[in-house]
Amino acid sequence: MRIAYRPYYLAVIVILLFSAVAAGAADQTVVLKAARMFDGKSKSLIPNSVVLVQGDKIVDVGSTVTIPSDAKVIDLGDMTLSPGFMDAHTHLTLDFTGNFNERRLKELQTNVSEMTLMAISYARATLEAGFTTVRDLGSRFVGSPEFVDVALRNAINHGISPGPHMLVATKGIGATGGHFDATGGYRDKLFGREPDPSEGIADGPDEIRKAVRFEVKNGANVIKAAVSGGVLSLADEVDTPQFTPAEMAALVDESHRLRKKVAVHCHGDQAAREAIEAGVDSIEHGSFMKTETLQLMKTKGIYLVPTLMATEYIMSKIDSYPPALQAKARAAGAARSEMFRNAVKMGVKIALGTDAGVFPHGDNAKEFALMVGLGMQPIDALRSGTSNDADLLGIGQAVGTLEKGKRADIVAMPGDPTADITATEHISFVMKDGKIFRNGPATPRTTAVRDDDVDLPAD
Ligand SMILES: [Zn+2]
């Protein structure tokens, strides 16, 4: 009898031991100490701060916190702790750096699977730069139906590859010949037919509703649309409206019915005014917005996502773009600084977003210094890249501040970012969901594959 029961007892003991080990691992408190803390909401930094983390949650924060004797203490010294940064406008699956025309050719040559593998390195670079959450606003491959942003988001969530939490927009929605029509600038019928709502190209309220439903069906967390022309597209003017008020109303109504927020790419003033009146949740870029339009935005509580980095990067190598795009970039670049200064002065809500992918992934934090350079207080820039983004993304209950009960997405940078905002570009500690992804030097970045070293399938 005793012999017969032995395996049962053994099994119970083994299970108990395993649960004790598992519980012990989950319960071990990690203590982060640093000379300063930006908590995501206060108007000044808090000296000599401590954050207690258990599992994936923050369990206590402050300068007078009791540290459990069995805790693992990580003393970061002369650093500033901050909620993980957020970027409300990235393209983690794309790389628009390098020469414009070479990149267009490369896009036609490269298998989408290969682009997906590259995207894994962009996601890692973004996380290691301190961005623990991104809103990814558009992932399209001309002539191919893949949802690489959805795949990347899911792979990161499953712990398969390191990267930020992603809210994805899939393909984005735009009009025929507009900024999102990837067949623009090529000869007619080169791709066999006009793109349709399943590729995000939609005309008229009904097609727009269909495109919204199709994107949500395939995993979109947010709806992105191009309501005015853009800079890096060949068949449109940068500031012309691309949807009618009736089309914008359908876009917003259908998205909000499905509980999805609407982010609109928009440079032009008329398109911005009509989009604001239709009730979108954020205006991306907003280069030519006049003060009356900004006032309307403020009244309605709509966010501006300025993407200063995109213009900055394009202007730094303006001569490499085709002449038509140079003219569009110069016009948008000349207008956006005054628009941004006005928005700051008027108190329009601003959420940090960069358009990463137009410039190399991982350089996102340079946006902080650009915003401060155009009149924003450093502490407000920090809020813009943490709690404001969390509010815009609709995830403020879970992240964006260092508070008890919030998810342990925490970064640290050297020195005092309110004295020198470029400290944000030197993150050296990254924790996401309570796990440490970086404490020291970053992984060397994978740069874009240039046209002259593309491996064609025949090789
Ligand atoms: Zn963009």
Tab-separated table of C-alpha atoms and ligand atoms in Angstrom:
chain	number	residue	atom	x	y	z
A	1	MET	CA	0.000	0.000	0.000
A	2	ARG	CA	2.717	2.463	1.037
A	3	ILE	CA	4.673	1.737	-2.123
A	4	ALA	CA	1.545	2.317	-4.216
A	5	TYR	CA	0.993	5.797	-2.703
A	6	ARG	CA	4.585	6.949	-3.014
A	7	PRO	CA	4.353	8.391	-6.553
A	8	TYR	CA	1.262	10.362	-5.446
A	9	TYR	CA	3.116	11.916	-2.470
A	10	LEU	CA	6.144	12.603	-4.626
A	11	ALA	CA	3.982	14.347	-7.223
A	12	VAL	CA	2.384	16.512	-4.528
A	13	ILE	CA	5.787	17.462	-3.098
A	14	VAL	CA	7.147	18.301	-6.566
A	15	ILE	CA	4.081	20.421	-7.395
A	16	LEU	CA	4.345	22.255	-4.038
A	17	LEU	CA	8.060	22.878	-4.579
A	18	PHE	CA	7.449	24.209	-8.088
A	19	SER	CA	4.640	26.488	-6.950
A	20	ALA	CA	6.843	27.800	-4.100
A	21	VAL	CA	9.659	28.553	-6.578
A	22	ALA	CA	7.223	30.155	-9.034
A	23	ALA	CA	5.555	32.242	-6.293
A	24	GLY	CA	8.978	33.230	-4.914
A	25	ALA	CA	10.124	34.408	-8.357
A	26	ALA	CA	6.928	36.375	-8.950
A	27	ASP	CA	6.947	37.893	-5.482
A	28	GLN	CA	10.568	38.989	-5.289
A	29	THR	CA	10.517	42.737	-4.925
A	30	VAL	CA	12.861	44.698	-7.170
A	31	VAL	CA	13.805	48.127	-5.883
A	32	LEU	CA	14.957	50.831	-8.278
A	33	LYS	CA	16.794	53.719	-6.595
A	34	ALA	CA	17.975	56.899	-8.289
A	35	ALA	CA	18.925	60.493	-7.471
A	36	ARG	CA	15.725	61.821	-9.101
A	37	MET	CA	12.383	60.714	-10.444
A	38	PHE	CA	9.986	62.144	-13.008
A	39	ASP	CA	6.675	60.560	-12.018
A	40	GLY	CA	4.880	61.357	-15.291
A	41	LYS	CA	2.536	64.036	-13.926
A	42	SER	CA	4.236	66.345	-11.357
A	43	LYS	CA	5.551	69.766	-12.353
A	44	SER	CA	9.017	69.024	-10.911
A	45	LEU	CA	11.333	66.083	-10.305
A	46	ILE	CA	11.256	64.221	-6.984
A	47	PRO	CA	14.706	63.798	-5.328
A	48	ASN	CA	16.112	60.535	-3.909
A	49	SER	CA	13.393	58.312	-5.250
A	50	VAL	CA	12.607	54.649	-5.008
A	51	VAL	CA	10.249	52.501	-7.077
A	52	LEU	CA	9.239	49.049	-5.791
A	53	VAL	CA	8.306	46.489	-8.442
A	54	GLN	CA	6.670	43.096	-7.942
A	55	GLY	CA	5.959	40.936	-10.953
A	56	ASP	CA	4.851	43.323	-13.701
A	57	LYS	CA	3.438	46.002	-11.356
A	58	ILE	CA	4.661	48.997	-9.394
A	59	VAL	CA	3.762	48.341	-5.741
A	60	ASP	CA	5.140	51.520	-4.150
A	61	VAL	CA	6.841	54.770	-5.151
A	62	GLY	CA	8.395	57.730	-3.360
A	63	SER	CA	11.309	59.022	-1.310
A	64	THR	CA	10.114	57.622	2.056
A	65	VAL	CA	9.293	54.064	1.019
A	66	THR	CA	10.228	51.125	3.287
A	67	ILE	CA	12.437	48.658	1.427
A	68	PRO	CA	11.771	44.954	2.243
A	69	SER	CA	14.904	43.221	3.590
A	70	ASP	CA	14.803	40.448	0.946
A	71	ALA	CA	14.380	42.849	-1.996
A	72	LYS	CA	16.778	42.995	-4.926
A	73	VAL	CA	18.064	46.568	-4.914
A	74	ILE	CA	19.290	48.212	-8.124
A	75	ASP	CA	20.936	51.508	-7.250
A	76	LEU	CA	21.164	53.590	-10.436
A	77	GLY	CA	23.007	56.481	-8.750
A	78	ASP	CA	22.976	59.895	-10.437
A	79	MET	CA	20.122	59.073	-12.778
A	80	THR	CA	16.502	60.082	-13.265
A	81	LEU	CA	13.779	57.446	-13.233
A	82	SER	CA	10.836	58.022	-15.563
A	83	PRO	CA	7.793	56.154	-16.831
A	84	GLY	CA	8.770	54.356	-20.044
A	85	PHE	CA	8.637	56.782	-22.948
A	86	MET	CA	5.883	56.503	-25.529
A	87	ASP	CA	5.780	57.465	-29.172
A	88	ALA	CA	2.311	58.060	-30.618
A	89	HIS	CA	3.515	57.930	-34.221
A	90	THR	CA	5.900	55.254	-35.467
A	91	HIS	CA	6.219	52.927	-38.478
A	92	LEU	CA	8.143	50.019	-36.931
A	93	THR	CA	7.731	47.808	-39.985
A	94	LEU	CA	9.049	50.352	-42.468
A	95	ASP	CA	12.301	52.125	-43.243
A	96	PHE	CA	12.094	55.291	-45.323
A	97	THR	CA	15.678	56.378	-44.617
A	98	GLY	CA	18.257	56.396	-47.383
A	99	ASN	CA	17.778	57.733	-50.893
A	100	PHE	CA	14.066	58.126	-51.794
A	101	ASN	CA	14.141	56.563	-55.255
A	102	GLU	CA	16.524	53.765	-54.263
A	103	ARG	CA	14.169	52.960	-51.400
A	104	ARG	CA	11.155	52.814	-53.759
A	105	LEU	CA	12.986	50.355	-55.995
A	106	LYS	CA	14.138	48.294	-53.013
A	107	GLU	CA	10.542	48.052	-51.774
A	108	LEU	CA	9.577	46.413	-55.083
A	109	GLN	CA	12.537	44.020	-54.933
A	110	THR	CA	12.368	42.901	-51.322
A	111	ASN	CA	10.209	40.065	-50.040
A	112	VAL	CA	7.838	41.223	-47.294
A	113	SER	CA	9.129	38.385	-45.066
A	114	GLU	CA	12.578	39.955	-45.232
A	115	MET	CA	11.149	43.345	-44.278
A	116	THR	CA	9.452	41.644	-41.326
A	117	LEU	CA	12.774	40.280	-40.086
A	118	MET	CA	14.246	43.780	-40.329
A	119	ALA	CA	11.286	45.118	-38.338
A	120	ILE	CA	12.293	42.885	-35.412
A	121	SER	CA	15.535	44.866	-35.097
A	122	TYR	CA	13.682	48.201	-35.357
A	123	ALA	CA	11.381	47.160	-32.507
A	124	ARG	CA	14.360	46.221	-30.328
A	125	ALA	CA	16.170	49.511	-31.060
A	126	THR	CA	13.013	51.425	-30.123
A	127	LEU	CA	12.621	49.589	-26.813
A	128	GLU	CA	16.306	49.986	-25.957
A	129	ALA	CA	15.989	53.746	-26.593
A	130	GLY	CA	13.482	53.823	-23.714
A	131	PHE	CA	10.197	53.637	-25.639
A	132	THR	CA	8.133	50.967	-23.906
A	133	THR	CA	4.913	51.734	-25.835
A	134	VAL	CA	4.342	52.923	-29.391
A	135	ARG	CA	1.307	53.626	-31.507
A	136	ASP	CA	2.265	52.307	-34.931
A	137	LEU	CA	0.449	54.352	-37.553
A	138	GLY	CA	0.601	52.498	-40.823
A	139	SER	CA	2.237	49.420	-42.302
A	140	ARG	CA	1.710	48.841	-46.033
A	141	PHE	CA	3.615	47.067	-48.781
A	142	VAL	CA	2.614	47.999	-52.314
A	143	GLY	CA	0.955	45.043	-54.046
A	144	SER	CA	1.151	42.790	-50.926
A	145	PRO	CA	-1.594	42.099	-48.388
A	146	GLU	CA	0.436	41.327	-45.212
A	147	PHE	CA	-0.334	42.668	-41.726
A	148	VAL	CA	3.256	42.804	-40.472
A	149	ASP	CA	2.456	45.297	-37.690
A	150	VAL	CA	-0.147	42.922	-36.224
A	151	ALA	CA	2.339	40.038	-36.405
A	152	LEU	CA	5.092	42.088	-34.775
A	153	ARG	CA	2.778	43.291	-31.991
A	154	ASN	CA	1.674	39.719	-31.268
A	155	ALA	CA	5.230	38.319	-31.361
A	156	ILE	CA	6.326	40.971	-28.855
A	157	ASN	CA	3.304	40.269	-26.623
A	158	HIS	CA	4.139	36.544	-26.682
A	159	GLY	CA	7.718	37.263	-25.618
A	160	ILE	CA	9.152	35.929	-28.885
A	161	SER	CA	11.116	39.098	-29.669
A	162	PRO	CA	11.896	42.217	-27.630
A	163	GLY	CA	10.029	45.404	-28.458
A	164	PRO	CA	7.641	47.996	-27.112
A	165	HIS	CA	3.941	47.447	-26.468
A	166	MET	CA	2.332	48.278	-29.824
A	167	LEU	CA	-1.053	49.701	-30.732
A	168	VAL	CA	-1.275	49.210	-34.476
A	169	ALA	CA	-3.259	50.835	-37.284
A	170	THR	CA	-2.619	48.230	-40.026
A	171	LYS	CA	-2.733	49.905	-43.464
A	172	GLY	CA	-4.280	53.282	-42.746
A	173	ILE	CA	-7.084	54.676	-44.901
A	174	GLY	CA	-6.747	57.196	-47.708
A	175	ALA	CA	-8.283	58.388	-50.967
A	176	THR	CA	-7.412	57.336	-54.522
A	177	GLY	CA	-4.255	59.217	-55.519
A	178	GLY	CA	-3.773	60.485	-51.973
A	179	HIS	CA	-0.829	60.244	-49.580
A	180	PHE	CA	-1.564	56.586	-48.729
A	181	ASP	CA	-2.089	55.387	-52.315
A	182	ALA	CA	1.161	53.436	-52.708
A	183	THR	CA	0.549	53.070	-56.465
A	184	GLY	CA	0.751	56.865	-56.924
A	185	GLY	CA	3.697	58.013	-59.007
A	186	TYR	CA	3.863	54.736	-60.964
A	187	ARG	CA	2.278	54.401	-64.430
A	188	ASP	CA	-1.402	53.478	-64.502
A	189	LYS	CA	-2.183	49.728	-64.265
A	190	LEU	CA	1.414	48.841	-63.387
A	191	PHE	CA	-0.034	46.838	-60.473
A	192	GLY	CA	-2.892	45.482	-62.622
A	193	ARG	CA	-5.762	47.338	-60.923
A	194	GLU	CA	-6.597	50.238	-58.665
A	195	PRO	CA	-6.110	49.562	-54.926
A	196	ASP	CA	-9.330	48.992	-52.932
A	197	PRO	CA	-10.587	49.238	-49.322
A	198	SER	CA	-8.708	46.031	-48.405
A	199	GLU	CA	-5.543	48.017	-49.146
A	200	GLY	CA	-6.855	51.029	-47.252
A	201	ILE	CA	-7.813	53.001	-50.367
A	202	ALA	CA	-11.430	54.099	-50.131
A	203	ASP	CA	-13.619	56.754	-51.735
A	204	GLY	CA	-17.045	57.703	-50.413
A	205	PRO	CA	-18.541	57.098	-46.945
A	206	ASP	CA	-19.525	53.465	-47.615
A	207	GLU	CA	-16.077	52.402	-48.807
A	208	ILE	CA	-14.517	54.189	-45.857
A	209	ARG	CA	-16.766	52.297	-43.424
A	210	LYS	CA	-15.788	49.070	-45.185
A	211	ALA	CA	-12.081	49.909	-44.855
A	212	VAL	CA	-12.467	50.649	-41.108
A	213	ARG	CA	-14.313	47.349	-40.581
A	214	PHE	CA	-11.730	45.421	-42.626
A	215	GLU	CA	-8.820	46.844	-40.608
A	216	VAL	CA	-10.498	46.162	-37.250
A	217	LYS	CA	-11.312	42.635	-38.455
A	218	ASN	CA	-7.605	42.098	-39.118
A	219	GLY	CA	-6.333	43.382	-35.785
A	220	ALA	CA	-6.185	47.199	-35.844
A	221	ASN	CA	-6.165	48.837	-32.382
A	222	VAL	CA	-6.530	52.335	-33.826
A	223	ILE	CA	-7.649	53.809	-37.148
A	224	LYS	CA	-5.259	56.003	-39.112
A	225	ALA	CA	-6.324	58.042	-42.137
A	226	ALA	CA	-4.670	60.563	-44.441
A	227	VAL	CA	-7.039	63.511	-44.733
A	228	SER	CA	-4.589	65.835	-46.469
A	229	GLY	CA	-1.691	65.340	-48.842
A	230	GLY	CA	1.763	64.454	-47.537
A	231	VAL	CA	5.457	65.050	-48.139
A	232	LEU	CA	6.821	61.627	-49.199
A	233	SER	CA	4.199	60.864	-51.888
A	234	LEU	CA	4.325	61.760	-55.558
A	235	ALA	CA	0.742	62.292	-56.775
A	236	ASP	CA	-0.621	64.809	-54.241
A	237	GLU	CA	-0.084	68.340	-52.994
A	238	VAL	CA	1.021	68.506	-49.368
A	239	ASP	CA	-1.891	70.545	-47.993
A	240	THR	CA	-4.964	69.719	-50.119
A	241	PRO	CA	-7.928	67.996	-48.420
A	242	GLN	CA	-8.315	64.350	-49.478
A	243	PHE	CA	-11.633	63.473	-47.862
A	244	THR	CA	-14.899	65.397	-47.952
A	245	PRO	CA	-16.615	66.324	-44.661
A	246	ALA	CA	-19.119	63.487	-45.312
A	247	GLU	CA	-16.235	60.998	-45.749
A	248	MET	CA	-14.556	62.220	-42.545
A	249	ALA	CA	-17.837	61.948	-40.641
A	250	ALA	CA	-18.176	58.311	-41.796
A	251	LEU	CA	-14.550	57.592	-40.822
A	252	VAL	CA	-14.975	58.935	-37.291
A	253	ASP	CA	-18.465	57.486	-36.756
A	254	GLU	CA	-17.528	53.959	-37.863
A	255	SER	CA	-14.257	53.955	-35.876
A	256	HIS	CA	-15.872	55.258	-32.687
A	257	ARG	CA	-18.760	52.782	-32.996
A	258	LEU	CA	-16.097	50.044	-32.942
A	259	ARG	CA	-14.403	51.805	-29.945
A	260	LYS	CA	-11.304	52.715	-31.938
A	261	LYS	CA	-9.664	56.111	-31.845
A	262	VAL	CA	-8.926	58.000	-35.056
A	263	ALA	CA	-5.509	59.498	-35.801
A	264	VAL	CA	-5.315	61.572	-38.970
A	265	HIS	CA	-2.271	62.435	-41.013
A	266	CYS	CA	-2.897	66.071	-41.906
A	267	HIS	CA	-0.688	68.964	-42.985
A	268	GLY	CA	-3.264	71.332	-44.522
A	269	ASP	CA	-5.358	73.803	-42.535
A	270	GLN	CA	-8.691	73.201	-44.282
A	271	ALA	CA	-8.425	69.421	-43.908
A	272	ALA	CA	-7.452	69.832	-40.232
A	273	ARG	CA	-10.454	72.072	-39.540
A	274	GLU	CA	-12.829	69.616	-41.190
A	275	ALA	CA	-11.244	66.650	-39.373
A	276	ILE	CA	-11.505	68.444	-36.012
A	277	GLU	CA	-15.152	69.256	-36.717
A	278	ALA	CA	-15.737	65.581	-37.557
A	279	GLY	CA	-14.320	64.677	-34.098
A	280	VAL	CA	-11.012	62.886	-34.768
A	281	ASP	CA	-8.837	62.100	-31.722
A	282	SER	CA	-5.499	63.454	-32.951
A	283	ILE	CA	-4.008	65.495	-35.747
A	284	GLU	CA	-0.648	64.100	-36.872
A	285	HIS	CA	1.894	66.662	-38.219
A	286	GLY	CA	-0.517	69.663	-38.529
A	287	SER	CA	2.130	71.785	-40.294
A	288	PHE	CA	-0.088	74.493	-41.790
A	289	MET	CA	-2.691	74.828	-39.023
A	290	LYS	CA	-3.725	78.407	-38.347
A	291	THR	CA	-4.395	79.778	-34.864
A	292	GLU	CA	-8.196	79.572	-35.317
A	293	THR	CA	-7.849	75.873	-36.140
A	294	LEU	CA	-5.597	75.343	-33.109
A	295	GLN	CA	-8.199	77.146	-30.985
A	296	LEU	CA	-10.900	74.787	-32.252
A	297	MET	CA	-8.654	71.857	-31.387
A	298	LYS	CA	-8.092	73.180	-27.895
A	299	THR	CA	-11.821	73.723	-27.335
A	300	LYS	CA	-12.581	70.161	-28.432
A	301	GLY	CA	-9.651	68.656	-26.453
A	302	ILE	CA	-8.075	67.087	-29.554
A	303	TYR	CA	-4.385	66.177	-29.409
A	304	LEU	CA	-1.635	67.453	-31.682
A	305	VAL	CA	1.109	64.902	-32.485
A	306	PRO	CA	3.772	67.158	-34.032
A	307	THR	CA	6.355	64.662	-35.481
A	308	LEU	CA	9.091	67.337	-35.561
A	309	MET	CA	11.751	64.653	-36.073
A	310	ALA	CA	10.350	63.720	-39.488
A	311	THR	CA	10.703	67.210	-40.942
A	312	GLU	CA	14.059	67.648	-39.220
A	313	TYR	CA	15.463	64.483	-40.783
A	314	ILE	CA	14.074	65.176	-44.275
A	315	MET	CA	15.402	68.751	-44.211
A	316	SER	CA	18.868	67.481	-43.189
A	317	LYS	CA	19.197	65.690	-46.533
A	318	ILE	CA	16.703	67.638	-48.604
A	319	ASP	CA	18.833	67.578	-51.783
A	320	SER	CA	18.491	63.791	-52.056
A	321	TYR	CA	14.703	63.932	-52.672
A	322	PRO	CA	13.012	64.409	-56.078
A	323	PRO	CA	12.373	68.137	-56.786
A	324	ALA	CA	8.573	67.899	-56.239
A	325	LEU	CA	9.104	66.414	-52.775
A	326	GLN	CA	11.791	68.974	-51.927
A	327	ALA	CA	9.258	71.754	-52.532
A	328	LYS	CA	6.636	70.041	-50.350
A	329	ALA	CA	9.138	69.394	-47.535
A	330	ARG	CA	10.418	72.978	-47.584
A	331	ALA	CA	6.860	74.373	-47.384
A	332	ALA	CA	5.831	72.064	-44.511
A	333	GLY	CA	9.155	72.604	-42.709
A	334	ALA	CA	8.828	76.386	-42.933
A	335	ALA	CA	5.269	76.346	-41.535
A	336	ARG	CA	5.494	73.775	-38.746
A	337	SER	CA	7.761	75.650	-36.308
A	338	GLU	CA	5.390	78.602	-35.994
A	339	MET	CA	2.392	76.268	-35.774
A	340	PHE	CA	4.080	74.336	-32.940
A	341	ARG	CA	5.065	77.489	-31.034
A	342	ASN	CA	1.462	78.717	-31.303
A	343	ALA	CA	0.088	75.378	-30.105
A	344	VAL	CA	2.378	75.457	-27.033
A	345	LYS	CA	1.454	79.091	-26.220
A	346	MET	CA	-2.253	78.400	-26.608
A	347	GLY	CA	-2.179	75.269	-24.435
A	348	VAL	CA	-3.290	72.780	-27.103
A	349	LYS	CA	-2.841	69.216	-25.807
A	350	ILE	CA	0.385	67.803	-27.300
A	351	ALA	CA	1.410	64.145	-27.353
A	352	LEU	CA	4.918	63.136	-28.408
A	353	GLY	CA	5.041	61.360	-31.751
A	354	THR	CA	7.932	61.214	-34.184
A	355	ASP	CA	7.154	59.400	-37.469
A	356	ALA	CA	10.015	56.956	-36.767
A	357	GLY	CA	10.844	55.072	-39.942
A	358	VAL	CA	11.184	58.362	-41.830
A	359	PHE	CA	14.375	58.640	-39.706
A	360	PRO	CA	16.319	55.684	-38.209
A	361	HIS	CA	14.410	53.690	-35.577
A	362	GLY	CA	15.862	54.273	-32.113
A	363	ASP	CA	16.432	58.022	-32.582
A	364	ASN	CA	12.907	58.779	-31.312
A	365	ALA	CA	14.042	60.624	-28.156
A	366	LYS	CA	15.522	63.454	-30.210
A	367	GLU	CA	11.928	64.719	-30.471
A	368	PHE	CA	12.121	65.918	-26.830
A	369	ALA	CA	14.911	68.425	-27.590
A	370	LEU	CA	13.139	69.628	-30.747
A	371	MET	CA	9.974	70.376	-28.766
A	372	VAL	CA	11.957	72.206	-26.069
A	373	GLY	CA	13.838	74.137	-28.778
A	374	LEU	CA	10.489	75.434	-30.064
A	375	GLY	CA	9.259	76.738	-26.726
A	376	MET	CA	7.998	73.801	-24.666
A	377	GLN	CA	9.166	73.508	-21.035
A	378	PRO	CA	11.318	70.375	-20.497
A	379	ILE	CA	8.948	68.987	-17.856
A	380	ASP	CA	6.022	69.417	-20.288
A	381	ALA	CA	8.003	67.652	-23.021
A	382	LEU	CA	8.525	64.738	-20.605
A	383	ARG	CA	4.784	64.670	-19.823
A	384	SER	CA	4.034	64.793	-23.516
A	385	GLY	CA	6.105	61.610	-24.061
A	386	THR	CA	4.583	59.730	-21.087
A	387	SER	CA	1.227	60.590	-19.482
A	388	ASN	CA	-0.119	62.648	-22.424
A	389	ASP	CA	0.614	59.824	-24.838
A	390	ALA	CA	-1.004	57.337	-22.446
A	391	ASP	CA	-4.103	59.558	-22.324
A	392	LEU	CA	-4.259	59.898	-26.122
A	393	LEU	CA	-3.797	56.154	-26.588
A	394	GLY	CA	-6.553	55.420	-24.040
A	395	ILE	CA	-4.206	53.431	-21.750
A	396	GLY	CA	-3.715	56.008	-18.983
A	397	GLN	CA	-5.188	53.630	-16.378
A	398	ALA	CA	-2.316	51.179	-16.919
A	399	VAL	CA	0.762	53.230	-17.864
A	400	GLY	CA	2.197	56.738	-18.296
A	401	THR	CA	2.998	57.524	-14.645
A	402	LEU	CA	5.024	55.945	-11.862
A	403	GLU	CA	2.231	55.163	-9.414
A	404	LYS	CA	1.185	52.230	-7.273
A	405	GLY	CA	-0.739	49.686	-9.350
A	406	LYS	CA	0.608	50.840	-12.714
A	407	ARG	CA	2.486	48.501	-15.057
A	408	ALA	CA	6.231	48.470	-14.357
A	409	ASP	CA	7.380	50.157	-17.591
A	410	ILE	CA	10.268	52.233	-16.239
A	411	VAL	CA	13.371	53.841	-17.747
A	412	ALA	CA	16.348	55.754	-16.349
A	413	MET	CA	18.607	58.374	-17.888
A	414	PRO	CA	21.787	60.050	-16.647
A	415	GLY	CA	21.609	63.483	-14.971
A	416	ASP	CA	18.617	65.804	-14.843
A	417	PRO	CA	16.458	65.992	-18.017
A	418	THR	CA	14.837	69.258	-16.843
A	419	ALA	CA	18.303	70.885	-16.877
A	420	ASP	CA	19.363	69.193	-20.132
A	421	ILE	CA	16.559	67.551	-22.099
A	422	THR	CA	19.052	65.626	-24.267
A	423	ALA	CA	19.460	63.295	-21.265
A	424	THR	CA	16.409	61.547	-22.794
A	425	GLU	CA	18.673	60.472	-25.695
A	426	HIS	CA	20.988	58.585	-23.302
A	427	ILE	CA	18.673	56.052	-21.671
A	428	SER	CA	20.703	53.219	-20.152
A	429	PHE	CA	18.085	51.327	-18.124
A	430	VAL	CA	14.860	49.902	-19.557
A	431	MET	CA	12.278	47.813	-17.697
A	432	LYS	CA	9.075	46.681	-19.431
A	433	ASP	CA	6.356	44.656	-17.658
A	434	GLY	CA	8.735	44.370	-14.693
A	435	LYS	CA	11.456	42.716	-16.811
A	436	ILE	CA	14.816	44.400	-17.331
A	437	PHE	CA	15.590	44.686	-21.055
A	438	ARG	CA	18.608	46.906	-20.685
A	439	ASN	CA	20.934	47.986	-17.874
A	440	GLY	CA	24.011	49.335	-19.621
A	441	PRO	CA	25.049	49.618	-23.278
A	442	ALA	CA	22.459	49.025	-26.019
A	443	THR	CA	22.636	46.221	-28.577
A	444	PRO	CA	24.385	47.546	-31.723
A	445	ARG	CA	21.699	48.720	-34.134
A	446	THR	CA	20.935	46.997	-37.412
A	447	THR	CA	21.036	49.702	-40.051
A	448	ALA	CA	18.894	49.690	-43.156
A	449	VAL	CA	19.954	47.436	-45.992
A	450	ARG	CA	21.034	49.813	-48.755
A	451	ASP	CA	20.200	49.319	-52.375
A	452	ASP	CA	23.707	48.204	-53.320
A	453	ASP	CA	23.706	45.337	-50.848
A	454	VAL	CA	20.194	43.968	-51.408
A	455	ASP	CA	20.371	40.188	-51.859
A	456	LEU	CA	18.043	39.338	-54.700
A	457	PRO	CA	16.260	35.953	-54.585
A	458	ALA	CA	18.463	34.615	-57.418
A	459	ASP	CA	21.653	34.935	-55.302
B	1	ZN	ZN	3.702	58.661	-40.422
